[in-house]
XYZ file of N, CA and C in Angstrom:
786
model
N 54.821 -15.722 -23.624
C 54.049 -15.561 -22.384
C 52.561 -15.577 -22.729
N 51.932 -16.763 -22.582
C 50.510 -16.568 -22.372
C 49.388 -15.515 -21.670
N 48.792 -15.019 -21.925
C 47.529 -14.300 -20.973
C 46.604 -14.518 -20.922
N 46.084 -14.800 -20.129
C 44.847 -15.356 -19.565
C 43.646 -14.039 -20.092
N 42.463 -14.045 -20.901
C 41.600 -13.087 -21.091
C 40.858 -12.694 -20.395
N 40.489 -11.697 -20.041
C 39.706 -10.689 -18.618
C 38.642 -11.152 -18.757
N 38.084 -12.027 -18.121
C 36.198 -12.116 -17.692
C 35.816 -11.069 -17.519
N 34.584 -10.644 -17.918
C 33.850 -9.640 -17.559
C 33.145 -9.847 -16.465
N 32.881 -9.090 -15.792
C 32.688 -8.824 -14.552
C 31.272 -8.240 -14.245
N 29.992 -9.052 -13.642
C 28.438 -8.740 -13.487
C 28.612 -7.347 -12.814
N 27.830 -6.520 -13.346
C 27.397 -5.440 -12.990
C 26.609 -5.462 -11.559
N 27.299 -5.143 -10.277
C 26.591 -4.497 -9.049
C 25.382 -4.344 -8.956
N 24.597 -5.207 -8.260
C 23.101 -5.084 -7.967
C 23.053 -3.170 -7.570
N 21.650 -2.638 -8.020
C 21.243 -1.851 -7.497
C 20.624 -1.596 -6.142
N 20.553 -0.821 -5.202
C 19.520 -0.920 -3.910
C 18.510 -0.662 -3.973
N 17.223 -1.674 -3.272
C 15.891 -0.891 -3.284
C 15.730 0.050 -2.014
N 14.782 0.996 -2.406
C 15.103 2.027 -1.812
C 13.593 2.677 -1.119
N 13.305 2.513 -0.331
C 11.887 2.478 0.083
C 11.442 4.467 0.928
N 10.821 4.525 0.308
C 10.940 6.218 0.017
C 8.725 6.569 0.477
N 9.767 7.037 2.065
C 8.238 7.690 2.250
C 7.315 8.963 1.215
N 6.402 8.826 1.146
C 5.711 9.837 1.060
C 5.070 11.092 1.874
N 4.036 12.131 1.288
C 3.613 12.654 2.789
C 2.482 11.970 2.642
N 1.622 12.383 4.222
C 0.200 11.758 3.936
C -0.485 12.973 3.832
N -0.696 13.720 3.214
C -1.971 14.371 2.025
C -2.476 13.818 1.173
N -2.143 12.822 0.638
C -2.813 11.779 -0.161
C -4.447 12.321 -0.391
N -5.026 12.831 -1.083
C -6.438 12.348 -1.362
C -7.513 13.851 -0.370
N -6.405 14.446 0.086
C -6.867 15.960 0.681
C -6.556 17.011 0.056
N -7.351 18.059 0.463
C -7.984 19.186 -0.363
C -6.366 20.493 -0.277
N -5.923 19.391 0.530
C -4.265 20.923 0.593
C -3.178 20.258 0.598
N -1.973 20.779 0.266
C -0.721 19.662 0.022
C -0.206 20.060 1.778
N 0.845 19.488 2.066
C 1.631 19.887 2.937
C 2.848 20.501 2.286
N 3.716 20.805 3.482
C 5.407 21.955 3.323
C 5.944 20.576 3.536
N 6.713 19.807 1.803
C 7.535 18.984 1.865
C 8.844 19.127 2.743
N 9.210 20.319 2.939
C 10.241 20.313 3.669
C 9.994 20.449 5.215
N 8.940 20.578 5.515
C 8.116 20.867 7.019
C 7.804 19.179 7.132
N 7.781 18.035 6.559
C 7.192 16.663 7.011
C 8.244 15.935 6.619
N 9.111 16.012 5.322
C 10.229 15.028 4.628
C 11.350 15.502 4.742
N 12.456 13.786 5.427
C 13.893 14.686 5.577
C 14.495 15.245 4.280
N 15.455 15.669 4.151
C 16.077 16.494 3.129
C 16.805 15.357 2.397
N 17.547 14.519 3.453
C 18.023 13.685 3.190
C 17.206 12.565 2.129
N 15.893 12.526 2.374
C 15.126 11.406 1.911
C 14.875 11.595 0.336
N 14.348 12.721 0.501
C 14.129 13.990 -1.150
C 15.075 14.489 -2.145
N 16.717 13.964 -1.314
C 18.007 14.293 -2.495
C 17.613 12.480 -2.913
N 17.389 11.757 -2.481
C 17.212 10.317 -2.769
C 16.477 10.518 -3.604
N 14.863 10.491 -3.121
C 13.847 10.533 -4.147
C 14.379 10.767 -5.582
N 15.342 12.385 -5.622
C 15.365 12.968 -6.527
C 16.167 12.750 -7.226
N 17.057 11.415 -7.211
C 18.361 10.939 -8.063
C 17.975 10.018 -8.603
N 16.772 9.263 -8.451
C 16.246 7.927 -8.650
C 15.503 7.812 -9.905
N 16.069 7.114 -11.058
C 15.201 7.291 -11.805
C 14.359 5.920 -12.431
N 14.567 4.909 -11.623
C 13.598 3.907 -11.512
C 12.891 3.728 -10.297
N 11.335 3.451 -10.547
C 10.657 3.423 -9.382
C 9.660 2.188 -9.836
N 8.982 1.558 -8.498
C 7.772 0.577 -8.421
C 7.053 1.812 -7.662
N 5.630 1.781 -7.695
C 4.750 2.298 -7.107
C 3.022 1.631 -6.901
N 2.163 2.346 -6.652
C 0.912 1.668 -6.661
C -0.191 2.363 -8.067
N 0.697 3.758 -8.189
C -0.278 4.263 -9.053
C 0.739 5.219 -9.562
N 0.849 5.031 -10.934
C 2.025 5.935 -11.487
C 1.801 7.481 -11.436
N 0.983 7.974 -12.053
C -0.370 9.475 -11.769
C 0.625 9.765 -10.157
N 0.422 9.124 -9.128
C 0.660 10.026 -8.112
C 1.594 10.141 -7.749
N 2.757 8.927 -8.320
C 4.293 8.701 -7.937
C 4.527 10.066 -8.788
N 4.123 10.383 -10.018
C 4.662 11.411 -11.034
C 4.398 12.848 -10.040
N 3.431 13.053 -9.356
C 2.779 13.987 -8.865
C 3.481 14.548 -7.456
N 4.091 13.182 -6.494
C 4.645 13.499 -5.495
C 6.223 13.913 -6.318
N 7.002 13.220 -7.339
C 8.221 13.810 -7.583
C 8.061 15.308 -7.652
N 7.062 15.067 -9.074
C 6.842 16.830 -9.231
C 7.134 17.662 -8.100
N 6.742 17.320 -6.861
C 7.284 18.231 -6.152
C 8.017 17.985 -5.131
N 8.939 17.064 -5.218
C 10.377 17.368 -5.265
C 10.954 17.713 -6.169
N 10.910 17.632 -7.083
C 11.828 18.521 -8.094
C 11.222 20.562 -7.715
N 10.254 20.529 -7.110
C 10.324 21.603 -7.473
C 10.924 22.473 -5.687
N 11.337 20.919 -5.178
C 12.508 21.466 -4.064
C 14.293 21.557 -4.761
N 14.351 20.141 -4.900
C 15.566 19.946 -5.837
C 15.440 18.662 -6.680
N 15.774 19.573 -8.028
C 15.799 18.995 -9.173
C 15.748 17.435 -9.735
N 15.059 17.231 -10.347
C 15.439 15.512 -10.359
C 16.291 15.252 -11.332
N 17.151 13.804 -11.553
C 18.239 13.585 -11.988
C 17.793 13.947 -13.794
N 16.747 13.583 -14.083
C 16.041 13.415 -15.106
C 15.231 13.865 -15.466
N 14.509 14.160 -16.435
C 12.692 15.093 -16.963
C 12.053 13.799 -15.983
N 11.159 14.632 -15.773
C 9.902 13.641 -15.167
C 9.519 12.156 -16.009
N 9.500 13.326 -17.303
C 8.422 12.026 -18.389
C 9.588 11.079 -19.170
N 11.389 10.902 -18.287
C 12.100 10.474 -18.698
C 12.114 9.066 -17.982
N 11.349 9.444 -16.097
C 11.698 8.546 -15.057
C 10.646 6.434 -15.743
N 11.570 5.531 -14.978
C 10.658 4.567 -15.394
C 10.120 4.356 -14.524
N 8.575 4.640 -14.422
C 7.707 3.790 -13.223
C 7.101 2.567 -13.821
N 7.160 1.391 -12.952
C 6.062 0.455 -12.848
C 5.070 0.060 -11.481
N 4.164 0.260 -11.947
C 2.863 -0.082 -11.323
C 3.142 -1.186 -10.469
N 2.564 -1.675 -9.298
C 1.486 -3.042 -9.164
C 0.607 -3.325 -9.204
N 0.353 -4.868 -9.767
C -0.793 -5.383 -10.310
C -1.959 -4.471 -9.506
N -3.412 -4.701 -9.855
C -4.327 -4.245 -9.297
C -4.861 -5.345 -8.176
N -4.789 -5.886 -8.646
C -5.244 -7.276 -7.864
C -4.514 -7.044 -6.147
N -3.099 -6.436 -6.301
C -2.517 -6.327 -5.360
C -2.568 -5.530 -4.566
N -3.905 -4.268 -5.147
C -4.081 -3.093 -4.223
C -5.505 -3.452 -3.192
N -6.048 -4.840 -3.864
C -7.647 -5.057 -3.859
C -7.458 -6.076 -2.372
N -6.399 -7.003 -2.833
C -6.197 -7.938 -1.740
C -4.831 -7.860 -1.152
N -4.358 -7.148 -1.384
C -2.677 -6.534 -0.690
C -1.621 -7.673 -1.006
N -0.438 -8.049 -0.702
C 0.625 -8.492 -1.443
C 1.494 -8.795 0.175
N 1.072 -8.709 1.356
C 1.455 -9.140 2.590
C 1.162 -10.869 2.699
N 0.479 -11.498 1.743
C 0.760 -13.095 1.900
C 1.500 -13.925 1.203
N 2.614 -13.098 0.630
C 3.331 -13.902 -0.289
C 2.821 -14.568 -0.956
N 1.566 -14.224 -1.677
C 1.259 -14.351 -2.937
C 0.950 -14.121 -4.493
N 1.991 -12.849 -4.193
C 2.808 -11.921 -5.662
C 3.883 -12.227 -5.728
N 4.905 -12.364 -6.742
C 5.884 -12.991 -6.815
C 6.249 -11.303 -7.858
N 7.106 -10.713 -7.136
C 7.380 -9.265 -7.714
C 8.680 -9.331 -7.962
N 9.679 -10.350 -8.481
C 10.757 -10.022 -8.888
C 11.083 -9.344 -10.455
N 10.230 -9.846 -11.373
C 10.605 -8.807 -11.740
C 10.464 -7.975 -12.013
N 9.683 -6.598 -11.242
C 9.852 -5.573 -10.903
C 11.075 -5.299 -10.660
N 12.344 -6.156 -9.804
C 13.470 -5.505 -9.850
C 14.263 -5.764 -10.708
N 13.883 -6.173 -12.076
C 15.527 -6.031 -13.183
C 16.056 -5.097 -13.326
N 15.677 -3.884 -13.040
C 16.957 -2.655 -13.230
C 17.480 -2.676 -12.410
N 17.619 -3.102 -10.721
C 18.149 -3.284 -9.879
C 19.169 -4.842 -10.207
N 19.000 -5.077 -10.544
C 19.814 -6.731 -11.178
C 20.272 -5.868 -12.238
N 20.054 -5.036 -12.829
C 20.714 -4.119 -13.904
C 22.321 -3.044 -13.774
N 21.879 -3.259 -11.625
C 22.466 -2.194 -11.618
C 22.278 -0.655 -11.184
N 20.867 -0.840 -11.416
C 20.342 0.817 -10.809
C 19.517 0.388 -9.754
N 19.861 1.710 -9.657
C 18.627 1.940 -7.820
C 17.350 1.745 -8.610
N 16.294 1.659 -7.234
C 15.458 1.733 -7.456
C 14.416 1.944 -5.913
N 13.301 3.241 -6.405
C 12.624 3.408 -5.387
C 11.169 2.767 -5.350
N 10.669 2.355 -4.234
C 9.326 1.945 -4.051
C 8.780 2.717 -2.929
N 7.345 3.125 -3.795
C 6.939 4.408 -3.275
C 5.235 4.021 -2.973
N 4.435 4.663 -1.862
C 3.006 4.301 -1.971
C 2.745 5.737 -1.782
N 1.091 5.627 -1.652
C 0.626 6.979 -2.123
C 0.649 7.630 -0.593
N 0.859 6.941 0.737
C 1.192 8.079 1.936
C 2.152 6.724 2.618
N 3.095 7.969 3.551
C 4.178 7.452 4.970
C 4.659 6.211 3.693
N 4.952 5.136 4.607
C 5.287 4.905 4.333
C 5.455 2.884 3.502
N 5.799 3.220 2.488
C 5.590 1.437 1.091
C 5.359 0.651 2.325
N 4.704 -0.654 2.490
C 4.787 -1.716 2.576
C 4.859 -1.618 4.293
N 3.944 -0.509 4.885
C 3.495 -0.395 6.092
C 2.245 0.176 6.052
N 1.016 -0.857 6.117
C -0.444 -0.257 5.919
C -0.936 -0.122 4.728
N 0.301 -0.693 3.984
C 0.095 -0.187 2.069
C 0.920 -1.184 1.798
N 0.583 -1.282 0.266
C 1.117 -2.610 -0.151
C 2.630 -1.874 -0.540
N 3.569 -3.508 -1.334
C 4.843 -3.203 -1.508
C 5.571 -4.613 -0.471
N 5.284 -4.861 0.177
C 5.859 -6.060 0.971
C 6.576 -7.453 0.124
N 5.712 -7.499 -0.938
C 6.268 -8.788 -1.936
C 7.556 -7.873 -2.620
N 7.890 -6.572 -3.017
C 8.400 -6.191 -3.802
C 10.255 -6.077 -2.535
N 9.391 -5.693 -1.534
C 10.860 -6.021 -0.205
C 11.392 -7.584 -0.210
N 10.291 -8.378 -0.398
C 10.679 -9.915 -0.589
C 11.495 -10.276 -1.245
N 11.100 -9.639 -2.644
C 11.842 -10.286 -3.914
C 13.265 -10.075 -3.788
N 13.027 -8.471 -3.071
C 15.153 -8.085 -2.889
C 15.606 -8.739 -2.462
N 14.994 -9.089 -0.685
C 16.051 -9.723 -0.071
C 15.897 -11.181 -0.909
N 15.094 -11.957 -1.439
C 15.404 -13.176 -2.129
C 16.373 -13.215 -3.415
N 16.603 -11.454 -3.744
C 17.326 -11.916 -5.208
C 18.544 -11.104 -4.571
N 18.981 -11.011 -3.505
C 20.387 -10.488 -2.882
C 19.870 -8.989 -3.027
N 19.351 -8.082 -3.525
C 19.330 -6.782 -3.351
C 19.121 -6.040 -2.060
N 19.814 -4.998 -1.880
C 19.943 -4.649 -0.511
C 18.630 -3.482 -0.627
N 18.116 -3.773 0.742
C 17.106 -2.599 0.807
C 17.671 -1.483 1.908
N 16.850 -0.603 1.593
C 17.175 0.746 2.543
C 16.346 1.521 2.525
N 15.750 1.440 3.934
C 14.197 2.335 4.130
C 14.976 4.128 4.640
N 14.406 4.803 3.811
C 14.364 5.848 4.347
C 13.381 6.558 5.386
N 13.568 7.521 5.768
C 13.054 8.123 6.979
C 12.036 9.144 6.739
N 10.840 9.319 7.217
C 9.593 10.010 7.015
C 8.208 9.524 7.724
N 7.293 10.173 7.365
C 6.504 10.458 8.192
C 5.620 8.459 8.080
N 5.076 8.493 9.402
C 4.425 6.675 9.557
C 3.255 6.689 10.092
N 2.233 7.255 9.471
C 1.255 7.600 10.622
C 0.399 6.939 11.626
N 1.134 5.456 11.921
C 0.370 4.700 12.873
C 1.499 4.708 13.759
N 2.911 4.947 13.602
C 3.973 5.378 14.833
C 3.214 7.134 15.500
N 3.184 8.051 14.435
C 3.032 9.071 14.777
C 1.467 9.183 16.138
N 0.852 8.075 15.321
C -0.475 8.003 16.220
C -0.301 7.296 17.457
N 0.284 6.756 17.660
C 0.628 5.789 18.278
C 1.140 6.540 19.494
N 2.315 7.399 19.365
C 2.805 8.090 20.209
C 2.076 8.780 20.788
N 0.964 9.736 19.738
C 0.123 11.182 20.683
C -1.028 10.323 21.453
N -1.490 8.868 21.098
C -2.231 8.524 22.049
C -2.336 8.168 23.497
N -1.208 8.987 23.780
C -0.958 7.999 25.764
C -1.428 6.672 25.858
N -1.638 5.817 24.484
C -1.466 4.508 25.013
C 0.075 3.419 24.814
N -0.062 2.230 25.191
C 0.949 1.642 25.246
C 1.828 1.717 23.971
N 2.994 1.807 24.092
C 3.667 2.063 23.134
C 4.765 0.560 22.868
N 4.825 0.093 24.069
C 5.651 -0.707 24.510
C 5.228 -2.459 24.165
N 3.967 -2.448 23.726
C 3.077 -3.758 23.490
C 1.896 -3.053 22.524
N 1.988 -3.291 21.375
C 0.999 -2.884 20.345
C 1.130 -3.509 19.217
N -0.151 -3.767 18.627
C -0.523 -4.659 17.445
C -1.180 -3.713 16.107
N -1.163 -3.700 14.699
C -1.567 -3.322 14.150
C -2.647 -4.377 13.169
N -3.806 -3.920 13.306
C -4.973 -5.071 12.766
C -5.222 -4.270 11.208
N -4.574 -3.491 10.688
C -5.315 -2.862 9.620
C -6.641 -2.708 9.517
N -7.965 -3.358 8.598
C -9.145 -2.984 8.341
C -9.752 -4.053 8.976
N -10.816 -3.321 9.337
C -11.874 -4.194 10.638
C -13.212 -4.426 9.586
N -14.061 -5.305 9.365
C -14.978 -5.631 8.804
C -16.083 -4.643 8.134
N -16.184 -4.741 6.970
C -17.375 -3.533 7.003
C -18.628 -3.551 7.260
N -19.077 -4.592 7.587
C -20.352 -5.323 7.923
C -20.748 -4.736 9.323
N -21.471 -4.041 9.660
C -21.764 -3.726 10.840
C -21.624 -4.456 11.846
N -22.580 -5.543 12.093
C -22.690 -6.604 13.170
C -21.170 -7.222 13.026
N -20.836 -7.633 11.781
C -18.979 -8.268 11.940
C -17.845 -7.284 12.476
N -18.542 -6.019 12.593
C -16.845 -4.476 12.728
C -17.600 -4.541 13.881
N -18.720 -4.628 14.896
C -19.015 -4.581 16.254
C -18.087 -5.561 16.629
N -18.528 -6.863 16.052
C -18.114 -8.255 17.322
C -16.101 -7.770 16.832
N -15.669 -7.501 15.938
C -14.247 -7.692 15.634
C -13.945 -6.490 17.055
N -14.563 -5.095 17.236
C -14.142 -4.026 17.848
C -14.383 -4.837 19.605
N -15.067 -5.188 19.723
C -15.569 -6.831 21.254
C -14.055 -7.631 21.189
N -13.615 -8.349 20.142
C -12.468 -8.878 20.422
C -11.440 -7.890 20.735
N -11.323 -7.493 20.180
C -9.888 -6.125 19.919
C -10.106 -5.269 21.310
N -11.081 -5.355 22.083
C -11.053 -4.687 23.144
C -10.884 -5.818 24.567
N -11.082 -6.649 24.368
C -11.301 -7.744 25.250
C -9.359 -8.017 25.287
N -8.991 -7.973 24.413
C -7.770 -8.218 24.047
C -6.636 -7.265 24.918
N -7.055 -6.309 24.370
C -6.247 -5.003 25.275
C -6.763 -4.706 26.514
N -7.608 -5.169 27.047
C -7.724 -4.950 28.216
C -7.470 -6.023 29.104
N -7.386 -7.459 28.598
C -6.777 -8.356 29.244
C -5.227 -8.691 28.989
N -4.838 -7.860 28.117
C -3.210 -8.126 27.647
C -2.633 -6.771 27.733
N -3.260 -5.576 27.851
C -2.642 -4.199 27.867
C -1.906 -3.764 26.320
N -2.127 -4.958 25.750
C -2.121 -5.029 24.218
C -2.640 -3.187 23.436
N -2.279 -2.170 22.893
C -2.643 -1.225 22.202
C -2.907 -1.794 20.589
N -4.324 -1.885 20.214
C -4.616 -2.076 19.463
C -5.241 -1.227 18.518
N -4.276 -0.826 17.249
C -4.231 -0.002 15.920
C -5.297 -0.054 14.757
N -5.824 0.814 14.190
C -6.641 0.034 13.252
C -6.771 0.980 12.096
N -7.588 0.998 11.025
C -7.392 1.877 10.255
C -8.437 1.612 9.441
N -9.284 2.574 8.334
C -10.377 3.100 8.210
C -10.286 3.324 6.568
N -11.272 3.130 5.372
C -11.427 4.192 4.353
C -11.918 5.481 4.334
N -11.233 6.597 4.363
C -12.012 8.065 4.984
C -13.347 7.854 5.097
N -14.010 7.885 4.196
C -15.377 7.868 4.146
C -16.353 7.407 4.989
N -15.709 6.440 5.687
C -16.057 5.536 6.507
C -15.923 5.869 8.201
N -15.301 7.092 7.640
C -14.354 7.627 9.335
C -15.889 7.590 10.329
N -16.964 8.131 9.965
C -17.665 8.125 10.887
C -18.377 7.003 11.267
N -18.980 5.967 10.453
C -19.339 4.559 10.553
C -18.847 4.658 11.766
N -17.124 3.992 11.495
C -16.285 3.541 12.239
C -16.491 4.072 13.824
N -16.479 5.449 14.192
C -16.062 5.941 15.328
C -17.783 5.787 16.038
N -18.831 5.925 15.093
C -19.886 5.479 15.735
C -19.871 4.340 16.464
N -19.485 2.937 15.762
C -19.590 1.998 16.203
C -19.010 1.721 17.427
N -17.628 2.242 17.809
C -16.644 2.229 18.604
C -17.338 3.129 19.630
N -17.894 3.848 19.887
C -18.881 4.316 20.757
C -20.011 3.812 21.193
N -20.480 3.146 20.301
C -21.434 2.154 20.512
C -21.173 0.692 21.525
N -20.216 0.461 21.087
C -19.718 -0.557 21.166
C -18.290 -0.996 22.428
N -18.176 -0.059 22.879
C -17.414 -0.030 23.597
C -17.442 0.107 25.302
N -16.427 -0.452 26.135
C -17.138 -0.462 27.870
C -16.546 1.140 27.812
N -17.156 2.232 28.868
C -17.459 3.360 29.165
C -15.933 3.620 29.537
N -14.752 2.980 29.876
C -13.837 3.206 30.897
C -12.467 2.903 29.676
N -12.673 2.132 28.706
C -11.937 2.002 27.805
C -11.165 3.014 26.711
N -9.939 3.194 26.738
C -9.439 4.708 26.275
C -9.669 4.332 24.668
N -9.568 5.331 24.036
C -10.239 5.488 22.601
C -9.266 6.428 21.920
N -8.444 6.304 21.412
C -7.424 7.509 20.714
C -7.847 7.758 19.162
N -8.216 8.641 18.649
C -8.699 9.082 17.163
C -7.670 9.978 16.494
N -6.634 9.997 15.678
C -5.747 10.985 15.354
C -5.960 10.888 13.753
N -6.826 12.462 13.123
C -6.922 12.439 11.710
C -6.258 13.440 11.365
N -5.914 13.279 10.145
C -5.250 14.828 9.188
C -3.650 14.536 10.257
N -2.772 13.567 10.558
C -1.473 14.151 10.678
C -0.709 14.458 9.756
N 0.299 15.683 10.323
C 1.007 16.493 9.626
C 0.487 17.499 8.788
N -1.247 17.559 8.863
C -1.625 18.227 8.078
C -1.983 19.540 9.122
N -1.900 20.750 8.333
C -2.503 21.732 9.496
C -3.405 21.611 10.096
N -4.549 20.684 9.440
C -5.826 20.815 10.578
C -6.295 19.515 11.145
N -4.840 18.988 11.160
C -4.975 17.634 11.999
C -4.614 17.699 13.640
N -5.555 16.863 13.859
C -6.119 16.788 15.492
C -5.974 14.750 15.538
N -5.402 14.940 16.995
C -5.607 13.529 18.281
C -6.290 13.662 19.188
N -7.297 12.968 19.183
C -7.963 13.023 20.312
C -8.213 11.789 21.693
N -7.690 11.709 22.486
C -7.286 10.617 23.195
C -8.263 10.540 24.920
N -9.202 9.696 25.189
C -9.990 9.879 26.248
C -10.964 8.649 26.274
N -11.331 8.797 27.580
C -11.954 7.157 27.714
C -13.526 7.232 26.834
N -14.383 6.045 26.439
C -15.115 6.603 25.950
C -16.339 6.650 26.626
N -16.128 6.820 27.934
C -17.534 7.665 28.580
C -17.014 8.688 27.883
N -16.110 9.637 28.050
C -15.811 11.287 27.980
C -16.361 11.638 26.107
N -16.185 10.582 25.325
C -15.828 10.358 23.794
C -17.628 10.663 23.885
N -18.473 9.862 24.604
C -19.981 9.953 24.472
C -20.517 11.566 24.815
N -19.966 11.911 25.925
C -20.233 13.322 27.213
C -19.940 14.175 25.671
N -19.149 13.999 25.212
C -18.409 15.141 23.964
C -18.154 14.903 22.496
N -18.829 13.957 22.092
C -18.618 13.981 20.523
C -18.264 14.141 19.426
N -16.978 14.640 18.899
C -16.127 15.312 18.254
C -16.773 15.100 16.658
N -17.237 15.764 15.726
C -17.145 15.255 14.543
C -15.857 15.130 14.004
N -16.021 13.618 12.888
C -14.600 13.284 12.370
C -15.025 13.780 10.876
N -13.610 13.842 10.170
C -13.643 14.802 8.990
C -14.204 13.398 7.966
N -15.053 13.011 7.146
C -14.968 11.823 6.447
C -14.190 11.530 5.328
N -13.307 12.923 5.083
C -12.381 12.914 3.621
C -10.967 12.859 4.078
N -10.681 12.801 5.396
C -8.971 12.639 5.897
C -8.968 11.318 6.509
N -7.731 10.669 6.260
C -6.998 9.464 6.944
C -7.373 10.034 8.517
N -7.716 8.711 8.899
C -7.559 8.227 10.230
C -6.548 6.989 10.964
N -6.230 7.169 12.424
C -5.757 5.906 12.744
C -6.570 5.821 14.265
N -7.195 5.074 14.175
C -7.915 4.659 15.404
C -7.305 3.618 16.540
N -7.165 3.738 18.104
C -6.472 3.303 18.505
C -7.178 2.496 19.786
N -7.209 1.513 20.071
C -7.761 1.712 21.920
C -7.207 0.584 22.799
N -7.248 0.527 24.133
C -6.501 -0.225 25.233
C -7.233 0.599 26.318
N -5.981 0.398 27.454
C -6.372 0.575 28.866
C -6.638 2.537 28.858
């Protein structure tokens, strides 16, 4: 009786695994991981011991504390992180012009693997988008977990449209070019009811909200939501006659998401 010899059999792609952060990022107080991140998301985090990230320093820094909710599978200084390029933090990785596969060979290996940015959430407002590419191009299954998004979160406390909204990321830094861009972006939503999103380098928070005061018709709603999830985060949502009548200072060291329409 002949027998035919057993082929070996490819080892099971791993899943990528897209793993919010909080947004404290780059502020003076952490948040209550268990007060912003599901539980569910953080037994993930914490089994994972391959990761892509943007900056290894803070991927190490956010585990740290999950492990010091529940334990990670591994020592910290056991986990493998890899970076992305720099190039990819400078000009972002949303034009399919990083080719990040292999970043996933341990996932072609077989293991999970998480991709992590430094707030809410990879490859929304933050790079990581080429690294979602490569999965679905090399068969790997992705699976976004659940956590905090802070242009949904903003989005919601602004009483504007929720139902028709665009996200423009960064508006020009050039004065006269972030006026005429904030002229389109308003012309837009007020002839399309379009809610138009935008987003800021802290530092910049006040530039920004100057200009948009400056720059804006008196009747046009203006939504400002900084520091979410953080204790001393505030939304502030009102047309901007009322935004002129009352002036709010913005913090210049916390994330913002700036919003405006009807």
């Amino acid at each position: 009786m002949t027998t035919t010899p057993a082929v070996p059999t490819q080892a099971a792609s791993g899943k990528l695994y897209l793993v919010p952060a909080p947004l404290d990022f780059g502020c003076a107080s952490d948040v209550n991981l268990q007060n912003t991140m599901p539980w569910g998301t953080l037994t993930v985090a914490a089994r994972l011991q391959y990761w892509v990230c943007e900056n290894a320093k803070s991927a190490r820094a956010y585990l740290k504390r999950v492990n010091d909710l529940t334990p990670l599978s591994v020592p910290l200084q056991a986990l493998h992180i890899q970076e992305l390029p720099r190039e990819v933090h400078k000009k972002g990785d949303h034009g399919g012009n990083f080719d990040a596969r292999h970043l996933l060979t341990p996932a072609l290996q077989g293991h999970d693997v998480g991709l992590v940015s430094e707030a809410g959430m990879p490859a929304v407002a933050d790079p990581g988008s080429s690294v979602v590419r490569a999965a679905h191009d090399l068969g790997i299954e992705v699976v976004p977990l659940t956590g905090p998004v802070s242009l949904l979160l903003a989005l919601a406390a602004s009483g504007l449209n929720g139902q028709n909204f665009a996200f423009v990321g960064y508006l020009p830094q050039d004065p006269a070019e972030r006026a005429q861009s904030v002229r389109e972006l308003e012309s837009l939503a007020l002839k399309t009811g379009q809610t138009q999103l935008f987003i800021e380098t802290p530092y910049r928070n006040a530039a920004m909200l100057q200009t948009l005061l400056q720059t804006l018709q008196h009747n046009t709603r203006l939504a400002v939501c900084s520091g979410l999830t953080l204790s001393r985060g505030v939304c502030r949502s009102e047309t901007v006659k009322a935004w002129r009548q009352h002036t709010s200072p913005l913090d210049n060291s916390t994330p913002a998401v700036f919003a405006l329409g009807r």
